Tab-separated table of C-alpha atoms and ligand atoms in Angstrom:
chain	number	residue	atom	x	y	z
T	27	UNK	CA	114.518	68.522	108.976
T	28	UNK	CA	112.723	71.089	110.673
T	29	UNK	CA	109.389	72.115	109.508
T	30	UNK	CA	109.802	75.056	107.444
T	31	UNK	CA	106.653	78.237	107.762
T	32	UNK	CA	106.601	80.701	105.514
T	33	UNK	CA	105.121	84.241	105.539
T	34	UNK	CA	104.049	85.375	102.612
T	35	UNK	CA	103.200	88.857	101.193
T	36	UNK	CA	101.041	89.641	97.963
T	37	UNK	CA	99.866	93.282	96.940
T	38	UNK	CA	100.569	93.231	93.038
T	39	UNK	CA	97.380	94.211	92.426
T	40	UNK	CA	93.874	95.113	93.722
T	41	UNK	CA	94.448	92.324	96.533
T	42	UNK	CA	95.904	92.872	99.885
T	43	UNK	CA	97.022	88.956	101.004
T	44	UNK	CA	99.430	87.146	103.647
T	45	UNK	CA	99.524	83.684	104.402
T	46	UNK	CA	101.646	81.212	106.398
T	47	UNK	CA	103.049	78.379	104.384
T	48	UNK	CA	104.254	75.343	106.015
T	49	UNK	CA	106.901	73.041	103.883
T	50	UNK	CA	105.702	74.999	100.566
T	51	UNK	CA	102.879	73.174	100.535
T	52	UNK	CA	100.244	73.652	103.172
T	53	UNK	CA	98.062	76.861	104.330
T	54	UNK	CA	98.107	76.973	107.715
T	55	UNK	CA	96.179	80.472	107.099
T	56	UNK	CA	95.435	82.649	104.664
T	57	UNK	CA	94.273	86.538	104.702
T	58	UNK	CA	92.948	88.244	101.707
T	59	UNK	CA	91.314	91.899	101.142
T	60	UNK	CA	90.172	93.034	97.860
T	61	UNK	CA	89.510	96.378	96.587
T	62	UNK	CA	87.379	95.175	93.603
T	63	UNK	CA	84.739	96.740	94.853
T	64	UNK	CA	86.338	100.479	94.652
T	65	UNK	CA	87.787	99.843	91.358
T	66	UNK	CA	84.603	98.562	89.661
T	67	UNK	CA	82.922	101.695	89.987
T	68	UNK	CA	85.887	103.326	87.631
T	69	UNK	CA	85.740	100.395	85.695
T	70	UNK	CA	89.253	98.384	86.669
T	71	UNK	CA	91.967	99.416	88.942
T	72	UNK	CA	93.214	102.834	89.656
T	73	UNK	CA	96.975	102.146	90.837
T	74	UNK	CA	97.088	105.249	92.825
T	75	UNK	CA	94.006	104.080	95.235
T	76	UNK	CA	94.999	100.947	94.995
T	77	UNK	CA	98.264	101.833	96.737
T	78	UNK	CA	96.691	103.794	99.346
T	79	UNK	CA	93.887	101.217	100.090
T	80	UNK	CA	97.011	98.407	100.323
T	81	UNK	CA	99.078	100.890	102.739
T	82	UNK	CA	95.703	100.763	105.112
T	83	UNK	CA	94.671	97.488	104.833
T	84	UNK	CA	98.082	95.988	105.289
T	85	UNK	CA	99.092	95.852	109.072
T	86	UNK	CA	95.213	94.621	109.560
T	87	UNK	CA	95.846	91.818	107.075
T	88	UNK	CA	99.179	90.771	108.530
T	89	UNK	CA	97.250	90.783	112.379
T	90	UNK	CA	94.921	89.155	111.194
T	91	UNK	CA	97.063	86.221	109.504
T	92	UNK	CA	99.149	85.903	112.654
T	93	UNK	CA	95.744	85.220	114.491
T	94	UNK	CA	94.378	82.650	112.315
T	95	UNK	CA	97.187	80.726	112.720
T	96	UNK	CA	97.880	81.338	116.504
T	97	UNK	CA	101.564	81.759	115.566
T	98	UNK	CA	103.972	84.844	115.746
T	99	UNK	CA	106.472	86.112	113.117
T	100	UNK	CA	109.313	84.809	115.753
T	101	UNK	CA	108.594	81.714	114.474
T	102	UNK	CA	108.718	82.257	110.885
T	103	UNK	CA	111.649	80.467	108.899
T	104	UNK	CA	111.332	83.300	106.744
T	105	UNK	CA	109.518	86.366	104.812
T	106	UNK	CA	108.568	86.312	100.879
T	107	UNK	CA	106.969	89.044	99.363
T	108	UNK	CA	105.583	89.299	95.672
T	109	UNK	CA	108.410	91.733	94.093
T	110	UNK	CA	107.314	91.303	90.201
T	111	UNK	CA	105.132	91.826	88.021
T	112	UNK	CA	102.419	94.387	89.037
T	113	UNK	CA	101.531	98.004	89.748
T	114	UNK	CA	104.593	99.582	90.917
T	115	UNK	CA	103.014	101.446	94.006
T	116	UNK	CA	101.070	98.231	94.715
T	117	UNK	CA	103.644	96.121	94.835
T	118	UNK	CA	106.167	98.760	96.394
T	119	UNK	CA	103.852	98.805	100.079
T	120	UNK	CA	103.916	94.370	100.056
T	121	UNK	CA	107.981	95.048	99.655
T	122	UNK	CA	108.574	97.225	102.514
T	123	UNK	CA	106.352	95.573	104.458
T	124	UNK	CA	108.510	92.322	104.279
T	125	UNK	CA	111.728	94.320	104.043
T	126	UNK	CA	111.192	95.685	107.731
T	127	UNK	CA	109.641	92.266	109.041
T	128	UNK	CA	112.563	90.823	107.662
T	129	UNK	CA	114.881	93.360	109.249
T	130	UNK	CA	113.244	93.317	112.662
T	131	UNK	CA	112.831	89.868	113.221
T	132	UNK	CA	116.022	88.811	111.489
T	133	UNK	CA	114.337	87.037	108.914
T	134	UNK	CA	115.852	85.817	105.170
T	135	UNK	CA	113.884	87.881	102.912
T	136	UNK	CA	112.915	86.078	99.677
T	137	UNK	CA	111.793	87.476	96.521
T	138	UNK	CA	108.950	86.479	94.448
T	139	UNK	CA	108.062	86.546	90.674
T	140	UNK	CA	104.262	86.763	90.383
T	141	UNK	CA	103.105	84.671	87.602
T	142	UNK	CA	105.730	81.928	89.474
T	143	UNK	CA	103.403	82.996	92.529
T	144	UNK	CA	100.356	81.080	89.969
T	145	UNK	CA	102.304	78.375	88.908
T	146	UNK	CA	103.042	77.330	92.584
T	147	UNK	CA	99.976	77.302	93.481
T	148	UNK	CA	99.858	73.933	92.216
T	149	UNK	CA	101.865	72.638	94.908
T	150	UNK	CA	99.099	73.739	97.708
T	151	UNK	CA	97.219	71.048	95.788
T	152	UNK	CA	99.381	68.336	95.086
T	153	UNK	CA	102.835	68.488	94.153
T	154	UNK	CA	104.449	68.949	90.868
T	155	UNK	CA	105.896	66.384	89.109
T	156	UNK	CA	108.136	67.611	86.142
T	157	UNK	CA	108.514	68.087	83.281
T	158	UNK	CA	105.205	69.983	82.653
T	159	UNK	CA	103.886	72.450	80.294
T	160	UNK	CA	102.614	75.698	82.137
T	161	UNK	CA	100.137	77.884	80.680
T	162	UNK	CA	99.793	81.571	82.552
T	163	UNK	CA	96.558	83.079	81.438
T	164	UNK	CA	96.173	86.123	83.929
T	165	UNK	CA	94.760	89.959	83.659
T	166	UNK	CA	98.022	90.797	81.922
T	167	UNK	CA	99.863	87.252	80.919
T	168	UNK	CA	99.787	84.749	78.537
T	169	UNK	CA	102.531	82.170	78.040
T	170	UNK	CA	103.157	78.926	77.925
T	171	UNK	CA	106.182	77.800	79.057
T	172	UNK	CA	107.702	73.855	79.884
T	173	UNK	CA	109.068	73.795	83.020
T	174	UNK	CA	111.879	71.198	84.015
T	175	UNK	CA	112.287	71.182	87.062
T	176	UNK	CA	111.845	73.954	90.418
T	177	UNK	CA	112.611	77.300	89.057
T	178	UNK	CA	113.588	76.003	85.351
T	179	UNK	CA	111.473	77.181	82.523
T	180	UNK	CA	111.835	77.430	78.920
T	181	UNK	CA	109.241	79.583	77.112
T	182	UNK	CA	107.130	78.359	74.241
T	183	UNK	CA	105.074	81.278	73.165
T	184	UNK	CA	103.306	84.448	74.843
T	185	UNK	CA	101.007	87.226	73.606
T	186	UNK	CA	101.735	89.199	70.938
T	187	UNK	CA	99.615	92.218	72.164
T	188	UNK	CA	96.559	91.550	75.077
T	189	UNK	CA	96.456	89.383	77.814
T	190	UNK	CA	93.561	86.997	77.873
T	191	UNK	CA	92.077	88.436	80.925
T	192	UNK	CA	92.563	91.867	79.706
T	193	UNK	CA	90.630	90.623	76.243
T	194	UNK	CA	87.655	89.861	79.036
T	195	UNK	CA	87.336	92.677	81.173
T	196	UNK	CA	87.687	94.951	78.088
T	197	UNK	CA	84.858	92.772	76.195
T	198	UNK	CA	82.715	93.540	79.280
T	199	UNK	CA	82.784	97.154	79.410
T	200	UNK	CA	81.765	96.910	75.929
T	201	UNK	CA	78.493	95.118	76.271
T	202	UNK	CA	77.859	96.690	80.081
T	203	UNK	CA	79.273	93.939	82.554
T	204	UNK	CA	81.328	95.404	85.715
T	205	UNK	CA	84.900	94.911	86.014
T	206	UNK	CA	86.102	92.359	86.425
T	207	UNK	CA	84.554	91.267	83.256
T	208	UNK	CA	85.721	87.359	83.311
T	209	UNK	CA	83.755	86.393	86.257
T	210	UNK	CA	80.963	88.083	84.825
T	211	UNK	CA	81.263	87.252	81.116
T	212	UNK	CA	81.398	83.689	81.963
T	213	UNK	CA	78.090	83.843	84.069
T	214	UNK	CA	76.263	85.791	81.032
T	215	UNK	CA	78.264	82.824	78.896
T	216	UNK	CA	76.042	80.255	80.384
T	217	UNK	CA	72.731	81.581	79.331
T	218	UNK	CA	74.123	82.302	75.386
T	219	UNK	CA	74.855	79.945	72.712
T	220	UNK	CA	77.795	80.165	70.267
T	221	UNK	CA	75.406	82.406	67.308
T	222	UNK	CA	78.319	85.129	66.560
T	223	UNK	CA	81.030	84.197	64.167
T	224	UNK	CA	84.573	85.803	65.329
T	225	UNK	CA	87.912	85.777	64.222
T	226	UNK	CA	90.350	82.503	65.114
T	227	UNK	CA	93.152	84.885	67.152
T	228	UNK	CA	96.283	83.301	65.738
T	229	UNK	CA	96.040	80.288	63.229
T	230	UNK	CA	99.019	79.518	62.363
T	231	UNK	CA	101.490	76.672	63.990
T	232	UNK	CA	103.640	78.957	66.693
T	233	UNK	CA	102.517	78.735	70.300
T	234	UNK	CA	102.140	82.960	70.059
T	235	UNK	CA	98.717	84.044	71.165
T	236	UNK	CA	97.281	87.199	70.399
T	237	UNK	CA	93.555	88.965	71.598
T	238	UNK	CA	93.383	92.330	70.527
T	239	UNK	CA	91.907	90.853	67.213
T	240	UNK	CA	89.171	89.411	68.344
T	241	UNK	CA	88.268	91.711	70.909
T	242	UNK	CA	88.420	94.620	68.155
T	243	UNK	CA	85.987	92.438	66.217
T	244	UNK	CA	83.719	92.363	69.470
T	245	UNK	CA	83.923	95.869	69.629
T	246	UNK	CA	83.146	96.455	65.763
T	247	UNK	CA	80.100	94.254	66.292
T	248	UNK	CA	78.277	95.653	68.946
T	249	UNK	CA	79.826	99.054	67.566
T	250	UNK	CA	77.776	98.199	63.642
T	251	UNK	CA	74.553	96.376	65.331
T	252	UNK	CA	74.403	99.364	67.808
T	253	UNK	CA	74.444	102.207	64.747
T	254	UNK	CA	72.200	99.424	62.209
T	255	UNK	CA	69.560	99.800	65.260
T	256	UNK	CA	69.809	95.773	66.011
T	257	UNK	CA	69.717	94.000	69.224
T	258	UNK	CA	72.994	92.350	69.993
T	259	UNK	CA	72.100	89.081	72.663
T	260	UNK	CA	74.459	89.806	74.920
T	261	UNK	CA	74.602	86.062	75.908
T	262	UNK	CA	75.127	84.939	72.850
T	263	UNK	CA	77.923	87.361	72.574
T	264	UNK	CA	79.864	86.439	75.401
T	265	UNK	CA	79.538	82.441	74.666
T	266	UNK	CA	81.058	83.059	71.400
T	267	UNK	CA	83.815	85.190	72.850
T	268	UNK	CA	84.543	83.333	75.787
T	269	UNK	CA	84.873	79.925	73.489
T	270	UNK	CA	87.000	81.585	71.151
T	271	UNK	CA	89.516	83.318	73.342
T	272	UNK	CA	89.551	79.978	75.143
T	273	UNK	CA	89.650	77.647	72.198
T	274	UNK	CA	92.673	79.219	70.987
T	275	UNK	CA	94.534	77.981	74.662
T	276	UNK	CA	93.048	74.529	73.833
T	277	UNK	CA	94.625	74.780	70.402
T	278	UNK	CA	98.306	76.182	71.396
T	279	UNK	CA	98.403	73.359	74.506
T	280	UNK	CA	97.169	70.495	72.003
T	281	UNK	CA	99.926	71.755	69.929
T	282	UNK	CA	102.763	71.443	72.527
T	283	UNK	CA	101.220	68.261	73.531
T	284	UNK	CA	101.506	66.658	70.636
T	285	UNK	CA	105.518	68.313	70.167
T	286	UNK	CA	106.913	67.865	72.912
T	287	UNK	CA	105.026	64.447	74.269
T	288	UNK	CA	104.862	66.147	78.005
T	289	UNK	CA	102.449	64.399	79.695
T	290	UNK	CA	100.906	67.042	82.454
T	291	UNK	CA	99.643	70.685	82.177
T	292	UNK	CA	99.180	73.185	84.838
T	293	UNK	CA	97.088	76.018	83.892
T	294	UNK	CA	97.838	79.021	86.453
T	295	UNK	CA	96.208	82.421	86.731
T	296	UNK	CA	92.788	84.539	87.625
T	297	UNK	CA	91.343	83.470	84.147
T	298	UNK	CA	91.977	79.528	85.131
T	299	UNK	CA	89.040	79.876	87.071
T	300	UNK	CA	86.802	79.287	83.884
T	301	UNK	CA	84.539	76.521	84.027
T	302	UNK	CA	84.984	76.241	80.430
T	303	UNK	CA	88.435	76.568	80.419
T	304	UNK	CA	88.413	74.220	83.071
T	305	UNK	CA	86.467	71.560	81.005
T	306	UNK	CA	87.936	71.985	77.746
T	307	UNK	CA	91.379	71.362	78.844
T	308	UNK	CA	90.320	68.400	80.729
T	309	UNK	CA	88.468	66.996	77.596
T	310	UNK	CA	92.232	67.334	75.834
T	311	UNK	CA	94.131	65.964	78.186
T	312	UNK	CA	91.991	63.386	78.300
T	313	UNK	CA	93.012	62.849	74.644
T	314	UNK	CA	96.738	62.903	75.374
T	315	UNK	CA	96.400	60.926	78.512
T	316	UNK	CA	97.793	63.682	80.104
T	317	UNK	CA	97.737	65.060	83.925
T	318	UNK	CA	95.720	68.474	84.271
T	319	UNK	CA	96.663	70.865	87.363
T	320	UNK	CA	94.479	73.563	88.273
T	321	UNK	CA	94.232	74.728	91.641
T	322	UNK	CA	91.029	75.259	93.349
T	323	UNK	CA	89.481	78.367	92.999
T	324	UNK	CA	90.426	80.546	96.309
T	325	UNK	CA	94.573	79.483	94.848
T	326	UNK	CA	93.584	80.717	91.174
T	327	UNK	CA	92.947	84.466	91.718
T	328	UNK	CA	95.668	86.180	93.743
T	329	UNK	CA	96.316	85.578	97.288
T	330	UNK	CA	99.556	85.187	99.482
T	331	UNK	CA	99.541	81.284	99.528
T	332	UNK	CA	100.891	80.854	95.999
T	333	UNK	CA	103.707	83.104	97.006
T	334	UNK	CA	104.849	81.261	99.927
T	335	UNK	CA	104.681	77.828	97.914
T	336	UNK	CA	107.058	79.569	95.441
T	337	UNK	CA	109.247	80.861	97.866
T	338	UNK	CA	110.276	77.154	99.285
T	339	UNK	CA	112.473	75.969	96.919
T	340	UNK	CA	114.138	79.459	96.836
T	341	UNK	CA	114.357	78.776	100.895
T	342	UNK	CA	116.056	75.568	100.257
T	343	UNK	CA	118.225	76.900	97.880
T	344	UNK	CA	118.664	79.748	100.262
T	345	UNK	CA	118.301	81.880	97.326
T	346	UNK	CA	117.866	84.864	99.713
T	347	UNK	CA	117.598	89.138	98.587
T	348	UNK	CA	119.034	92.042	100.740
T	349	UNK	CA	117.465	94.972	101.740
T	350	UNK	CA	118.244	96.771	98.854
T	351	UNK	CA	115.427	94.799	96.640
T	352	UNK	CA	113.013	97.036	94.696
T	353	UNK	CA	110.115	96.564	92.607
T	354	UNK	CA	109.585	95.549	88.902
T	355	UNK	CA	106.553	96.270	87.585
T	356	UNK	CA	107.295	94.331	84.642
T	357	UNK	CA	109.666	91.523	85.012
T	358	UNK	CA	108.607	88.569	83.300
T	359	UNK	CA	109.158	84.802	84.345
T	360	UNK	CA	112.423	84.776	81.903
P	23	KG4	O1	95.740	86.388	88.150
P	23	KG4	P1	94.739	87.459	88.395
P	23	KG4	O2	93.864	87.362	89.613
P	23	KG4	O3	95.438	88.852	88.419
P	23	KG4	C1	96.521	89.102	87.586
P	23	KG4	O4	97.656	88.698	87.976
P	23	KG4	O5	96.281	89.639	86.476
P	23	KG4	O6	93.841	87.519	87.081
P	23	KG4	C2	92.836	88.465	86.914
P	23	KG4	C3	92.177	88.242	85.572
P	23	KG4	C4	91.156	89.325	85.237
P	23	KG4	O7	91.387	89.766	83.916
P	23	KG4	C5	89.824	88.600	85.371
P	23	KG4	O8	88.824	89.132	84.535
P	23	KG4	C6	90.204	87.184	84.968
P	23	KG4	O9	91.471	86.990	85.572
P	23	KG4	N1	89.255	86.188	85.490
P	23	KG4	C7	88.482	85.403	84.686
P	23	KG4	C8	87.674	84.625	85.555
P	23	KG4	N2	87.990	84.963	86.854
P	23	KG4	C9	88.961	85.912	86.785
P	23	KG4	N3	88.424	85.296	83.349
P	23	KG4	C10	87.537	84.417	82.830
P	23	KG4	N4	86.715	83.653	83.597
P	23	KG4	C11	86.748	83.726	84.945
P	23	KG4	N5	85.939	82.974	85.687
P	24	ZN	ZN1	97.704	87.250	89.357
């Protein structure tokens, strides 16, 4: 078979991104913009600049891709673009983009979910073997899913109310770190030692996750030392909130290890760039003897390359959309 290259479009968010994807597995280049400096000085992302700031960085992006690879979009097999889950203007510019690629160059147009996008990203690594448990722990996801095969999940358990991600940016406003807070939480994390005593999210024996608990409780805390006149450590803070918003993941994964005897775990998303994280779930599936997945970090965070390794299968499947495919700012994985 012919190899097959993918160009891939990702503007969900605060990142402008196109790569080229070769057999759904390896970057032959990768373009990324970020507007994360803009944003942080409102304090996360404004979706009407972060439209605008895709619509001008987008044909640069897309030149720029091309060049890296020295290839043209004649000899694309085909153009993916992120369609779901994301800021409706945001993802609206990535859509037309590909839509009039697509159209021009008479290329299949194929339509990617997101958090799928995070999953894949796996595959630029080394290539999933199934069945594995998935756990999506992104700025406005958390789920854990099995997955059976390409394109096959069945979902365990989500959030009830606040993403994990969203639990750490909104803890770092509070004690006075820039957005985004996770990056910066965890560096603070490193300094601090568990000392503050916070509230186990969900207990019970569901895989259902929920943070707007315990960030509340942060909030109360620095809200009571603040008006008692008392020094909160800062450090200290964010090691005991980064270990217990994590520590519930480790929980809810040991859980589905030990139910449904899968034997690998991919964790996929911006926050799976947490050392902690990171080690904790390595300790566990040491336990299990299981396989962990994470990708490296440049394949956590968003970019286009996750999007093209998602798009493959759909390619083989030629699971193709027309030119009538919109945006959904919320569509979730199923
Ligand atoms: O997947 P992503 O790049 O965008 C979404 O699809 O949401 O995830 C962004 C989220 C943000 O909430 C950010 O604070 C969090 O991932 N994040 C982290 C780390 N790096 C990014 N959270 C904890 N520790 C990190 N090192
Ligand atoms: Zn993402």
């Amino acid at each position: 078979m012919n190899d097959i290259y993918i160009l891939a479009i990702e503007s969900s968010c605060d990142e402008t991104s196109m790569a080229i994807v070769k057999n759904g597995c390896e970057v032959i280049s990768l373009s990324i913009t970020t507007q994360m400096f803009t944003h942080a000085k409102y304090g996360g992302v404004v979706p009407e600049i972060a439209s605008r700031m895709h619509t001008e960085a987008i044909t640069y992006v897309l030149e720029d891709c091309l060049e890296k690879a020295h290839m043209k979009i004649e000899d694309m097999s085909a153009i993916a673009v992120t369609y779901a889950p994301g800021l409706t203007g945001s993802l609206m510019v990535g859509v037309e983009a590909a839509k009039i690629l697509a159209l021009m160059y008479h290329k299949p147009l194929i339509a990617v979910n997101h958090l799928i996008g995070h999953i894949y990203a796996n595959n630029l690594e080394s290539k999933m073997e199934f069945p594995l448990l998935a756990l999506i722990v992104s700025g406005g996801h958390t789920e854990l899913l099995i997955m059976e095969d390409d394109y096959k999940f069945i979902k365990l358990g989500e959030t009830m109310d606040d993403a994990i991600g969203e639990a750490f940016d909104k803890v770092a406003r509070v004690i006075g770190l820039p957005y985004p807070g996770g990056p910066n939480i965890e560096k603070l994390a490193k300094e601090g030692v568990h000392t503050y005593s916070l509230p186990i999210p969900v207990n019970d024996n569901t895989y259902n996750f929920s943070y707007s608990g315990l960030k509340s409780a942060v909030i109360n805390l620095v809200h009571n030392e603040t008006q008692r006149k008392k020094e909160i450590r800062k450090e200290d803070l964010a090691k005991s909130f980064q270990d217990a918003a994590i520590d519930e993941l480790v929980r809810k994964v040991e859980l589905a290890f030990k139910n449904t005897g899968i034997k690998r775990l991919v964790v996929a998303g911006g926050v799976s760039a947490n050392e902690y994280l990171k080690s904790e779930m390595n300790k566990l599936c040491h336990k299990y003897d299981a396989t962990l997945l994470i990708p490296r970090m440049l394949y956590c965070t968003d970019n286009a390359a996750m999007i093209g390794a998602a798009a493959y299968p759909k390619y083989l499947k030629k699971e193709f959309s027309d030119y009538s495919l919109n945006v959904s700012s919320s569509e979730d994985i199923i």
